[in-house]
Coordinates of C-alpha atoms and ligand atoms in Angstrom, one line a residue:
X485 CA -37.9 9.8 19.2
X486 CA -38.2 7.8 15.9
X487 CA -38.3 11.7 14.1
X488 CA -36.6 11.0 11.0
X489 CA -33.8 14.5 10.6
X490 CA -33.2 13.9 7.1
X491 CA -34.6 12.3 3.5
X492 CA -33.0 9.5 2.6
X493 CA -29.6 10.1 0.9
X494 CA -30.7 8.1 -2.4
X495 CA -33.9 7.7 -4.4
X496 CA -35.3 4.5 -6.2
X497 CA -36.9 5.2 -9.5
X498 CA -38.1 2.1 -11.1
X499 CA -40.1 2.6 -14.4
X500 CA -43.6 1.2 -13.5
X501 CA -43.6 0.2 -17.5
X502 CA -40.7 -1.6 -17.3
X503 CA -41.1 -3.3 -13.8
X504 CA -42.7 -6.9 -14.5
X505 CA -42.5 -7.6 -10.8
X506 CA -40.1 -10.4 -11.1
X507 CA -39.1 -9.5 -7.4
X508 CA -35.3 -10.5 -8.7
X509 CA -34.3 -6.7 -7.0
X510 CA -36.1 -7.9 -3.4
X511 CA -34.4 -11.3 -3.4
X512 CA -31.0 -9.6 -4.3
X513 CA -31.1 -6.7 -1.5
X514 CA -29.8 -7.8 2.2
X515 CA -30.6 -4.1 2.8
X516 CA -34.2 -5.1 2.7
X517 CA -34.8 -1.5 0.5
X518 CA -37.4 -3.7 -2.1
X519 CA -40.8 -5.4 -1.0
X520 CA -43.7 -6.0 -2.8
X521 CA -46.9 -5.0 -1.9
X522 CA -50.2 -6.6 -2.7
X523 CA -52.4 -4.6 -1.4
X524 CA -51.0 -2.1 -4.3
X525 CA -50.4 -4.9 -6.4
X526 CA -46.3 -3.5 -7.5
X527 CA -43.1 -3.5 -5.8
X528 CA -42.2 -0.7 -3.3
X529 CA -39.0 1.1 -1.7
X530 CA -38.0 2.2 1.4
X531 CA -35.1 4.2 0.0
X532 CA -33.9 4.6 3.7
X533 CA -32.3 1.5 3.6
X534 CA -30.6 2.1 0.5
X535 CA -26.9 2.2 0.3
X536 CA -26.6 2.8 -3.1
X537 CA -24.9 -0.7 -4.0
X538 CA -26.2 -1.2 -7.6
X539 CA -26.8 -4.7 -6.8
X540 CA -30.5 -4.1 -8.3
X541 CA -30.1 -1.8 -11.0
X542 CA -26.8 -4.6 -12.3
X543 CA -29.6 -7.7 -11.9
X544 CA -33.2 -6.1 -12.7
X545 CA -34.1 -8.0 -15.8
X546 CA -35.2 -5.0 -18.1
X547 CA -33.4 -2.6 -16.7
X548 CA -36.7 -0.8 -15.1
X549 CA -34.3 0.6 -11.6
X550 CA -32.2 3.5 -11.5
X551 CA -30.7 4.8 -8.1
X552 CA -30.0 8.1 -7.7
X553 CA -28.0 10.3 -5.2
X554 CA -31.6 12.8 -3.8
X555 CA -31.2 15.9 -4.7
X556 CA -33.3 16.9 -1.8
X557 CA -30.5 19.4 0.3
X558 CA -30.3 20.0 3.9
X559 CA -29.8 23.6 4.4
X560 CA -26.2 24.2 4.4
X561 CA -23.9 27.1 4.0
X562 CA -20.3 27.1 3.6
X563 CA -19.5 26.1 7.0
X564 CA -22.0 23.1 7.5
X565 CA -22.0 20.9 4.6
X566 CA -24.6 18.0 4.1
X567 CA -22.4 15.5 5.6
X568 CA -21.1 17.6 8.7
X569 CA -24.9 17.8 9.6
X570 CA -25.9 14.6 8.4
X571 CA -23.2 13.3 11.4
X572 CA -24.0 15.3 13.6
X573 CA -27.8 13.8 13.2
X574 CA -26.8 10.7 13.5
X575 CA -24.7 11.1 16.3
X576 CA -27.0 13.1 18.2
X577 CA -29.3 9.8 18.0
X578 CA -27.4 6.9 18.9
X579 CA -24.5 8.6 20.9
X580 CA -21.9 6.2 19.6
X581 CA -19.1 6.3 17.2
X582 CA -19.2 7.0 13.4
X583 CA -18.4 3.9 11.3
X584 CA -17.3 3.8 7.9
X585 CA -15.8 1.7 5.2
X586 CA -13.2 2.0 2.5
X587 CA -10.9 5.0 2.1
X588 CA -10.7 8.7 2.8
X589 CA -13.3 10.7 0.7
X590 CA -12.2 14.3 1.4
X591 CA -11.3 16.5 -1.1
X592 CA -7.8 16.2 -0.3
X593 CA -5.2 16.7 -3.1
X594 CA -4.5 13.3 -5.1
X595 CA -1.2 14.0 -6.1
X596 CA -0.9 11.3 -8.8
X597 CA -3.0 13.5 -10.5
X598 CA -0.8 16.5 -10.5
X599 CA 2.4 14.8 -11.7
X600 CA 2.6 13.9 -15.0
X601 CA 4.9 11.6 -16.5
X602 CA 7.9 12.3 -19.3
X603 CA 8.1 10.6 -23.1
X604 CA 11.3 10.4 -25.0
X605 CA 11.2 12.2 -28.4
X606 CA 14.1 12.7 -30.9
X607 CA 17.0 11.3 -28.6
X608 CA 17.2 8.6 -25.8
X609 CA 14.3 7.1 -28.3
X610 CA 11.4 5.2 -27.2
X611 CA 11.2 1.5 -27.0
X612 CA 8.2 -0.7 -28.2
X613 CA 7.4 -3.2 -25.5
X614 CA 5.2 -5.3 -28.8
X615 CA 8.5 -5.7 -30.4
X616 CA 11.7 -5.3 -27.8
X617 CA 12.0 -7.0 -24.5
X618 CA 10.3 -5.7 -21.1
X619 CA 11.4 -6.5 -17.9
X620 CA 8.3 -5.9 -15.5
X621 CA 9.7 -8.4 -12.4
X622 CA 10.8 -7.4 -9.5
X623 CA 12.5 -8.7 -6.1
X624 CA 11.5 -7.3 -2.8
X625 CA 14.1 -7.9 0.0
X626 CA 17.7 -6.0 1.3
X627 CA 20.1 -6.0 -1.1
X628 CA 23.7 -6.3 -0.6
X629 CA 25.6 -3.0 -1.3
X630 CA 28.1 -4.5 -3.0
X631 CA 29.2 -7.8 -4.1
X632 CA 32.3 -10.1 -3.7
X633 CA 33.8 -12.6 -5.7
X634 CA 36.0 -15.6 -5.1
X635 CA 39.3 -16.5 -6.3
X636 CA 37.8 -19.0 -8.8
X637 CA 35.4 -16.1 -9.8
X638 CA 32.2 -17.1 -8.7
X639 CA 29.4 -14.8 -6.5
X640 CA 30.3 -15.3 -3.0
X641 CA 27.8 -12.5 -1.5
X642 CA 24.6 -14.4 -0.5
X643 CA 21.6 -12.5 -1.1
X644 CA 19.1 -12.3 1.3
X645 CA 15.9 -13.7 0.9
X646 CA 13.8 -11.9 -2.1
X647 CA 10.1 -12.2 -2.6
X648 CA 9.9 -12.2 -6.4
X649 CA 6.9 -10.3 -8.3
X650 CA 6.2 -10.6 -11.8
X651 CA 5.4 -6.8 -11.7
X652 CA 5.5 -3.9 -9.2
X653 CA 2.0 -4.8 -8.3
X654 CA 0.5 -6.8 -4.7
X655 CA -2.8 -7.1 -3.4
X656 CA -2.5 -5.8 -0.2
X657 CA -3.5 -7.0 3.1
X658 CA -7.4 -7.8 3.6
X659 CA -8.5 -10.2 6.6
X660 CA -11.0 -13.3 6.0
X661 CA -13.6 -12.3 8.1
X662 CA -13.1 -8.6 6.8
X663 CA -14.0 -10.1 3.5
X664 CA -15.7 -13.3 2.3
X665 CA -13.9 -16.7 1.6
X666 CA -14.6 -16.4 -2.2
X667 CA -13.5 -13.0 -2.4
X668 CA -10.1 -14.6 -0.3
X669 CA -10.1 -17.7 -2.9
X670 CA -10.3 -15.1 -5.4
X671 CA -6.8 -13.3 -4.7
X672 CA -5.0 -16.4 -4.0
X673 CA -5.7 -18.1 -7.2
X674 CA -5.5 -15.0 -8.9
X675 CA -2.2 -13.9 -7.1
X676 CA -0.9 -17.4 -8.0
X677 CA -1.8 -17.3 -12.0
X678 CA 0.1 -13.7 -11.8
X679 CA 2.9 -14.7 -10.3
X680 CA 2.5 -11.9 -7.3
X681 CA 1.5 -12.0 -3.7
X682 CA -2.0 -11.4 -1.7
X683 CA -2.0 -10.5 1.8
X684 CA -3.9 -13.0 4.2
X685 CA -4.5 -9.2 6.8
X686 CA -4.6 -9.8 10.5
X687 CA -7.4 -12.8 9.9
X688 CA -5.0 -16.1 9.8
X689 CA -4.7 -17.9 6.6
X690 CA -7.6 -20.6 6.0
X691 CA -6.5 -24.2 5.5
X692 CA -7.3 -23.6 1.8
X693 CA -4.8 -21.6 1.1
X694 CA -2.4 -22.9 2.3
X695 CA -1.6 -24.3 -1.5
X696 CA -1.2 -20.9 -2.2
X697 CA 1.8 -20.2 -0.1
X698 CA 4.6 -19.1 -2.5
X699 CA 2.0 -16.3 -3.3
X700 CA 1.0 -15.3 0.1
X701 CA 2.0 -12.6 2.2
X702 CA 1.5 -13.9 6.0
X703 CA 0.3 -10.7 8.1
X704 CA 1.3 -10.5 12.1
X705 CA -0.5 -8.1 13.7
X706 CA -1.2 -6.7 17.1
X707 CA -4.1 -9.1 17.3
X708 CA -1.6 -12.1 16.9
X709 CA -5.2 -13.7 15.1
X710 CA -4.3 -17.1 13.1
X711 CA -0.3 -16.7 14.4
X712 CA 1.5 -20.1 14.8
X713 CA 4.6 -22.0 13.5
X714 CA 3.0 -23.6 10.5
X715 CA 1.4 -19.9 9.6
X716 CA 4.7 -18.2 9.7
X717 CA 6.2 -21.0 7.2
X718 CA 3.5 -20.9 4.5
X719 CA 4.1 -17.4 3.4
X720 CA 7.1 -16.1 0.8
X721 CA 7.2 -13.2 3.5
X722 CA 6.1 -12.4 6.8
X723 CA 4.5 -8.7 7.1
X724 CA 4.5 -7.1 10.8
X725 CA 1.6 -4.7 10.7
X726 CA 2.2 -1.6 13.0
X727 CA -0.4 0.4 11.0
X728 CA -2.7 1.0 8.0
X729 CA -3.3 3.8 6.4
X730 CA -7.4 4.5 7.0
X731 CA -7.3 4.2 10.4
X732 CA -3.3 5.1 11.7
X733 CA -3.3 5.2 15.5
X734 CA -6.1 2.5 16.1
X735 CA -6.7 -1.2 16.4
X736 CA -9.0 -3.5 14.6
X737 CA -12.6 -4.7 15.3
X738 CA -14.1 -7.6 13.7
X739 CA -17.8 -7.9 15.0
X740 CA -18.4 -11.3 16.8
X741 CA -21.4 -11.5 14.0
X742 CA -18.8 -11.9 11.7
X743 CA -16.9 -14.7 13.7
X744 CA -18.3 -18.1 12.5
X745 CA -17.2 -21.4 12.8
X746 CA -14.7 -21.2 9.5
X747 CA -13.4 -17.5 10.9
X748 CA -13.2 -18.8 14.5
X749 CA -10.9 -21.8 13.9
X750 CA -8.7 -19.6 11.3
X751 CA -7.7 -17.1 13.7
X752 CA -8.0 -19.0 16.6
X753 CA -10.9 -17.0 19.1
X754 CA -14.2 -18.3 19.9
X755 CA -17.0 -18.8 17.6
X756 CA -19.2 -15.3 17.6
X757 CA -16.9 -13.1 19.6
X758 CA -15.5 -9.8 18.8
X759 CA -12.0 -9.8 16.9
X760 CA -10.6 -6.8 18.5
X761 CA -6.4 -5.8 17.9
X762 CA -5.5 -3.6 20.1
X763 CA -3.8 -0.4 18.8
X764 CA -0.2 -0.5 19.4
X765 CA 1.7 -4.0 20.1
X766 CA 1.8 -4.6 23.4
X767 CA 5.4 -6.1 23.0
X768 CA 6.8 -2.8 20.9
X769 CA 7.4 0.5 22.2
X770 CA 10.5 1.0 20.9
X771 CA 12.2 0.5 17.1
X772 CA 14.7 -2.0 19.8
X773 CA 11.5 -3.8 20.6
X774 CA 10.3 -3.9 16.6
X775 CA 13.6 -5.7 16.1
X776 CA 13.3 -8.1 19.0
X777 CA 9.7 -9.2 16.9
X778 CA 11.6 -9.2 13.2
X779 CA 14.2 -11.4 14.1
X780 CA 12.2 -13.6 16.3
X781 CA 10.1 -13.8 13.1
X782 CA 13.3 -14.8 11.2
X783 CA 14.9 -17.0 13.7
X784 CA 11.1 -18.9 13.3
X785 CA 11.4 -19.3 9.7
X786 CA 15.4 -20.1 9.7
X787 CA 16.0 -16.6 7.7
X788 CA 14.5 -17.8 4.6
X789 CA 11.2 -15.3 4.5
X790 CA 11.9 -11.9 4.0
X791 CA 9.7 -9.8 6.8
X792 CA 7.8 -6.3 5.9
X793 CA 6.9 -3.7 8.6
X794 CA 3.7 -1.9 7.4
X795 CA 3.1 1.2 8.8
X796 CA 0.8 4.3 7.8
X797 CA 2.0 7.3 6.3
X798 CA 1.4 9.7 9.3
X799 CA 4.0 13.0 10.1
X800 CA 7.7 12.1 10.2
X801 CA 7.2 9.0 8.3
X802 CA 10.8 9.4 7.0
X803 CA 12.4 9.4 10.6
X804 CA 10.0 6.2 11.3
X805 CA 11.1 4.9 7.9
X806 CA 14.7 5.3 8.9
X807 CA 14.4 3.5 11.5
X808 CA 12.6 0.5 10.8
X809 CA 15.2 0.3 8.2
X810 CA 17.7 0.1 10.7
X811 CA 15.3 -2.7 12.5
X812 CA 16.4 -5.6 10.1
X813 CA 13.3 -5.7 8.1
X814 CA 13.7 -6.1 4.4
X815 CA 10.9 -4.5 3.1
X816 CA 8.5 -1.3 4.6
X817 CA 5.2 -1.3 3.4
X818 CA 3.5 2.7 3.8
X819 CA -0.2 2.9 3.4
X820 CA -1.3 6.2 2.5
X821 CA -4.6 7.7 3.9
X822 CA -6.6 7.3 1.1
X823 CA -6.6 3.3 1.8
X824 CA -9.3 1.5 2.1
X825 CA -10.8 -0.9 5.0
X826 CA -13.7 -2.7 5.9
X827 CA -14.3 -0.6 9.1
X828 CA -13.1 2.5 10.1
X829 CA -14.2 5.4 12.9
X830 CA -15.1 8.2 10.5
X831 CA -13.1 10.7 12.2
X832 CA -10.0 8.5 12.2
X833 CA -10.4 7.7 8.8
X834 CA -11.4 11.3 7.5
X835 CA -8.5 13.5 8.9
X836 CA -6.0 11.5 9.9
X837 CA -2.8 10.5 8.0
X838 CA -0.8 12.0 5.2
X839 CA -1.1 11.1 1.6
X840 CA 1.4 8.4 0.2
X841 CA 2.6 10.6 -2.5
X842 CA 4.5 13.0 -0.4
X843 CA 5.5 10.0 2.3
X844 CA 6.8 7.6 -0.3
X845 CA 9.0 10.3 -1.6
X846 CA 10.0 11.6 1.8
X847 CA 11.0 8.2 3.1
X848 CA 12.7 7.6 -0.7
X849 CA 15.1 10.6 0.0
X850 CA 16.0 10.1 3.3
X851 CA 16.9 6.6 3.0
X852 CA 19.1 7.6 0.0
X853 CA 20.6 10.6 2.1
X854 CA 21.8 8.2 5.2
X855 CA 22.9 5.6 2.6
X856 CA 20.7 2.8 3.7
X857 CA 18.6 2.6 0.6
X858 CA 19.2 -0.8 -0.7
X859 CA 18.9 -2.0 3.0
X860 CA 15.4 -2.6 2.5
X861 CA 12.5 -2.4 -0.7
X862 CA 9.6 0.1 -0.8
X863 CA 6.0 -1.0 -1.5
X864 CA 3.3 1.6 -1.5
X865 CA -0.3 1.3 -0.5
X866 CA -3.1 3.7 -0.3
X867 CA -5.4 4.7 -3.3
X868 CA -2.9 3.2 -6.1
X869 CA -6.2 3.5 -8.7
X870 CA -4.2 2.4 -12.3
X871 CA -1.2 1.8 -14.2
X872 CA -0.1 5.1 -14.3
X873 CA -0.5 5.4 -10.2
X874 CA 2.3 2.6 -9.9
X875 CA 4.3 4.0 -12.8
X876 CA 4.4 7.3 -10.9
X877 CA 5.0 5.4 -7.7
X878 CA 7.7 3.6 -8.7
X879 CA 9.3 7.0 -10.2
X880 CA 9.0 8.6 -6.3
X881 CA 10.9 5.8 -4.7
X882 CA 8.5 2.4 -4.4
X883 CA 9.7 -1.2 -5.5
X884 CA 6.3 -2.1 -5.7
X885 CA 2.6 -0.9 -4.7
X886 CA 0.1 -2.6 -2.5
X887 CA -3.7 -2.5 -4.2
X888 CA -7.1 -3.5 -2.7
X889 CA -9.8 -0.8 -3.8
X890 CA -8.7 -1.4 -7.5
X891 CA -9.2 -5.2 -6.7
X892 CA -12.2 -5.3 -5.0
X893 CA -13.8 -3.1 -7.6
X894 CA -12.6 -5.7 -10.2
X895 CA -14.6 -8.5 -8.1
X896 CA -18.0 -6.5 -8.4
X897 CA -17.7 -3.8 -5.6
X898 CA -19.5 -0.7 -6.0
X899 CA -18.1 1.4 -3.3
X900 CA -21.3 1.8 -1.6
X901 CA -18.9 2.3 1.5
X902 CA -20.9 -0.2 4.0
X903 CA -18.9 -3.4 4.3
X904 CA -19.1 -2.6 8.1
X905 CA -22.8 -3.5 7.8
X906 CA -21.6 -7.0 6.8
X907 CA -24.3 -6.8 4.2
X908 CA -22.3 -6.9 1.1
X909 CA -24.8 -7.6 -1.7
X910 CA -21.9 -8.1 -4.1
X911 CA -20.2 -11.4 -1.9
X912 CA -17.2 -9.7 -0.9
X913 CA -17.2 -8.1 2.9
X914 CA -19.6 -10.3 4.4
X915 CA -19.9 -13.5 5.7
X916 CA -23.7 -14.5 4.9
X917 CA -23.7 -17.5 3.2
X918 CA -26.7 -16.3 1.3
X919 CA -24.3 -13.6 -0.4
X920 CA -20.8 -14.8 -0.1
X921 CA -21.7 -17.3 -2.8
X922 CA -23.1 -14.6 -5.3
X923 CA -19.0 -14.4 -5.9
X924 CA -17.5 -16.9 -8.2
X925 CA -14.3 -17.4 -7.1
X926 CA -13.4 -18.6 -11.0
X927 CA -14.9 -15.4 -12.1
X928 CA -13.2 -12.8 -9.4
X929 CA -10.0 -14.8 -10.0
X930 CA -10.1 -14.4 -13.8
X931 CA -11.4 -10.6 -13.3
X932 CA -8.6 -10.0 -11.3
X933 CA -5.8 -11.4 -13.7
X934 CA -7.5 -9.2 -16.7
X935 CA -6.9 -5.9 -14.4
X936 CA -3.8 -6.9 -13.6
X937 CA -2.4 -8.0 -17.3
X938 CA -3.9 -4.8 -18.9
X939 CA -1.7 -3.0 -15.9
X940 CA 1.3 -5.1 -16.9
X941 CA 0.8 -3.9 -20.4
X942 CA 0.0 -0.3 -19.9
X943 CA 3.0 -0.3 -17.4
X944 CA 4.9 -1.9 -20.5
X945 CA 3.8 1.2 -22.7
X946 CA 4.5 3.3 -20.4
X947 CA 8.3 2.5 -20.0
X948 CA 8.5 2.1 -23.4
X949 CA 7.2 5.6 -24.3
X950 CA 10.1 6.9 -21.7
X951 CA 12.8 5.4 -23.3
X952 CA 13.1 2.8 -20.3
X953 CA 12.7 -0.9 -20.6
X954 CA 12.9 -2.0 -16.9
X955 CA 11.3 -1.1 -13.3
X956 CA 14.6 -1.2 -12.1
X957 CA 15.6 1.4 -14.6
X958 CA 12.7 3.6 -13.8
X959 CA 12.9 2.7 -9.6
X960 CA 13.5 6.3 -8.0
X961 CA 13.4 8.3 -11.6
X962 CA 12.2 11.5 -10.4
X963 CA 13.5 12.9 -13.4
X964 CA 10.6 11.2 -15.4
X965 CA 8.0 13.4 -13.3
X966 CA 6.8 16.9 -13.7
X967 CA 4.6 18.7 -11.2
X968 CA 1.7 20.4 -12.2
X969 CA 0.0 23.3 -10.2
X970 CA 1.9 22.3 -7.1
X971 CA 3.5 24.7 -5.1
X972 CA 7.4 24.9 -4.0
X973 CA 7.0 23.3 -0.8
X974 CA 5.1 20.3 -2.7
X975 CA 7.4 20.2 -5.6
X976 CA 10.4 19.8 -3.1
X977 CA 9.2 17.1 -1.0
X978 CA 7.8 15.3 -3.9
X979 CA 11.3 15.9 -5.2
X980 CA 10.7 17.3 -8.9
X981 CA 10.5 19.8 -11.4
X982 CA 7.2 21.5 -12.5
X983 CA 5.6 20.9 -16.0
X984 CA 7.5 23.2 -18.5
X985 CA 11.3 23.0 -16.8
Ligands
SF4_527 S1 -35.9 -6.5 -10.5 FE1 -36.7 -4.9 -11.9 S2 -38.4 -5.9 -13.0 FE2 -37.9 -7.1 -11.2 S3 -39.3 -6.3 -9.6 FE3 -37.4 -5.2 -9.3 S4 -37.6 -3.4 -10.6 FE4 -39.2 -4.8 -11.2
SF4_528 S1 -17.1 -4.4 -0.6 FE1 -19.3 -4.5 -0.7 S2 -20.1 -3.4 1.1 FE2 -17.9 -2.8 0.7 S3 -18.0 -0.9 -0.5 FE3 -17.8 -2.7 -1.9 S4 -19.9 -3.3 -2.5 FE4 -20.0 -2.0 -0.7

């Protein structure tokens, strides 16, 4: 016992020329990887604890720390790669579950990366979004299929309620308690400056917040954490979460660690224990049962919120697609298996799922094919990394995309893939007072409106460069999209041509 299998998966070097033992790297890791010792008289490492965060190397004052991934290798072979042992290690030690964070990093095909989008040359010219107008908004919500006009000629149809975006672009669901009050102040005000929605997750919204309403997307899930009458009102839109995309199948676990007095009151359990959402809804076992829960939902808000069913993209997502459609939501949310989270079983989160691309454009189709389309908006989740991600998004079918890596990443996070440690050194998943303040919610807030202009711009270009000066124009454009180095089966579901046709 206490035989360690393997060397540590990274390696500190710190220049002893550089190093001036300021002990600014000991003070900033909550992984306790830095110490100094007197007896040597410089700092030390014990790189075992090292999750490769670059919370050192960004703070060390002259820049004497570098972490590296060790290239000390397990003997594998074509069958056992590092990481199959490594797990099988660890499992073989504390006979429990693997836990990870964040999204699925298999080698999997990205398919954004093998469609590649169309510019106009000679006719159907391009358009300059510096110099012609650009129109980025869109509304989420049914629309009607046609409408009607009165004898005096005004609009008679009433359109349903709409959630209005000032582009395709949300931050998608992400729980406080998950993640840290200032990264949560963070989206709000930064959702509000944009003029687009964050996502409170299955957490409860924080009395904070509550100024942020018109920007907020109010999540019910399984959990029913934070759920009440004045909860339900504060949103623009009410988001019933059946599933998410990292961990499709499962429930939720927020460790009772994580549970303090601000969490606690928020979602409404006792301070310090565990958070857990069961898998399915105990209420839903049927899409008759989702619609009992959308209209109650509705009848609680007097029909003025428009309410999203997020699911994950698992097999037959088009069937389940159709029929939430036919539920009375307005809007079905599909997270792809390359989302994120701030815990996930390994195993769930590794190799189980379907990537958005090819369900976004599945559920696209099939909704056109039975006609009920315009009964509800799109909004895709699940690894949308840039720009060109929702351009090509929007192009398959979406209305809008749901982002949280790109987001976090934009409010310090260096994908060290341990938020389930609750030792974020960067202030985002954790709840330690010590590091939730290292994140300036006036900084993330402003970090996170620079992402998302430069998006809005590049999205602009984009367009422009196709000829198209609207997201409605370019909503379902497969025609904009070329495949390359897919095969048939993958062109047809993805619904285009290859590169060169
Ligand atoms: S932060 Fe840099 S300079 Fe300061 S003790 Fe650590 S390695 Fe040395
Ligand atoms: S949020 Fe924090 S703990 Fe999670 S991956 Fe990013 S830096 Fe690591």
């Amino acid at each position: 016992m206490g035989l360690n299998y393997f060397y540590p998966e990274f390696e500190v070097i710190r220049n002893e020329q550089r190093c001036i033992n300021c002990r600014v790297c000991e003070q900033q890791c909550a992984n306790e990887v830095h110490s100094f010792d007197s007896g040597l008289g410089r700092m030390v490492s014990d790189e075992s604890l090292c999750v490769d965060c670059q919370r050192c190397v960004a703070l060390c004052p002259t820049r004497a720390l570098k972490i590296v991934k060790s290239d000390c290798r397990l003997r594998e072979n074509a069958n056992w790669d590092q990481d199959t042992i490594r797990e099988v290690y660890k499992q073989s030690g504390s006979g429990g579950v693997l836990l990870s964070s964040m999204g699925n990093p298999k080698p999997f095909p990205v398919y954004w990366d093998k469609i590649l989008i169309n510019a106009s040359q000679v006719t159907n010219p391009s358009i300059d979004p510096l110099r012609e107008p650009m129109e980025t908004r869109v509304f989420l919500g049914k629309k009607p299929s046609r409408v009607e006009k009165g004898p005096d000629g005004k609009l008679r149809t009433e359109l349903p309620p709409q959630i209005e975006l000032s582009m395709p672009v949300m931050f998608s669901a992400m729980s406080y308690g998950s993640i840290s009050y200032n990264a949560h102040a963070s989206l709000a005000r930064a959702a509000s400056l944009l003029g687009i929605c964050y996502n409170t997750g299955e957490g409860g919204l924080h009395e904070d917040f509550y100024q942020y309403g018109p920007n907020t997307i109010v999540q019910v899930a399984s959990g029913r954490f934070g759920v009440h009458e004045r909860y339900l009102q504060a949103g623009a839109a009410i988001e019933i979460k059946m599933g998410q995309g990292a961990k499709p199948g499962i429930g939720g676990h927020l460790p009772g660690a994580k549970v303090g007095p601000d969490v606690s009151r928020t979602r409404m359990i006792p301070e310090g224990s565990d958070a857990i959402s069961p898998a399915p809804h105990h209420d839903i076992y049927s899409i008759e049962d989702l619609r009992q829960l959308v209209w109650s939902l509705k009848e609680a808000t007097g029909h003025t919120k428009p309410v999203i069913v997020k699911v994950a993209a698992v097999h037959n997502i088009a069937a389940i697609a159709s029929g939430i459609a036919r539920s009375g939501a307005d809007i079905i949310a599909i997270d792809g298996f390359r989302g994120g989270t701030g815990a996930a079983p390994t195993r769930i989160r590794d190799n189980v799922g379907i990537p958005i691309e090819l369900a976004l454009a599945a559920v696209d189709q099939r909704l056109r094919d039975e006609g009920i389309r315009n009964n509800v908006s799109l909004v895709a989740g699940g690894s949308i990394r840039s720009s060109a991600d929702v351009v090509k998004a929007v192009a398959l079918g979406a209305d809008a995309c749901y982002v949280a890596t790109a987001a976090v990443l934009a409010l310090g996070c260096h994908l060290c893939r341990s938020c389930q440690t609750g030792r974020c050194n960067w202030g985002i998943a954790t709840q330690r007072p010590d590091l939730v303040k290292r994140l300036d919610p006036e900084t993330g807030s402003e970090r996170l409106v620079n992402l998302m202009t430069a998006w809005q711009r590049e999205i602009m270009e984009l367009m422009g460069g196709m000829g198209i000066n609207s997201i409605e124009a370019l909503k379902g454009n497969r025609l904009m999209l070329r495949g390359i180095g897919l095969n048939e089966k993958e062109l047809q579901i993805l619904g285009i041509a290859h590169a060169g046709e």
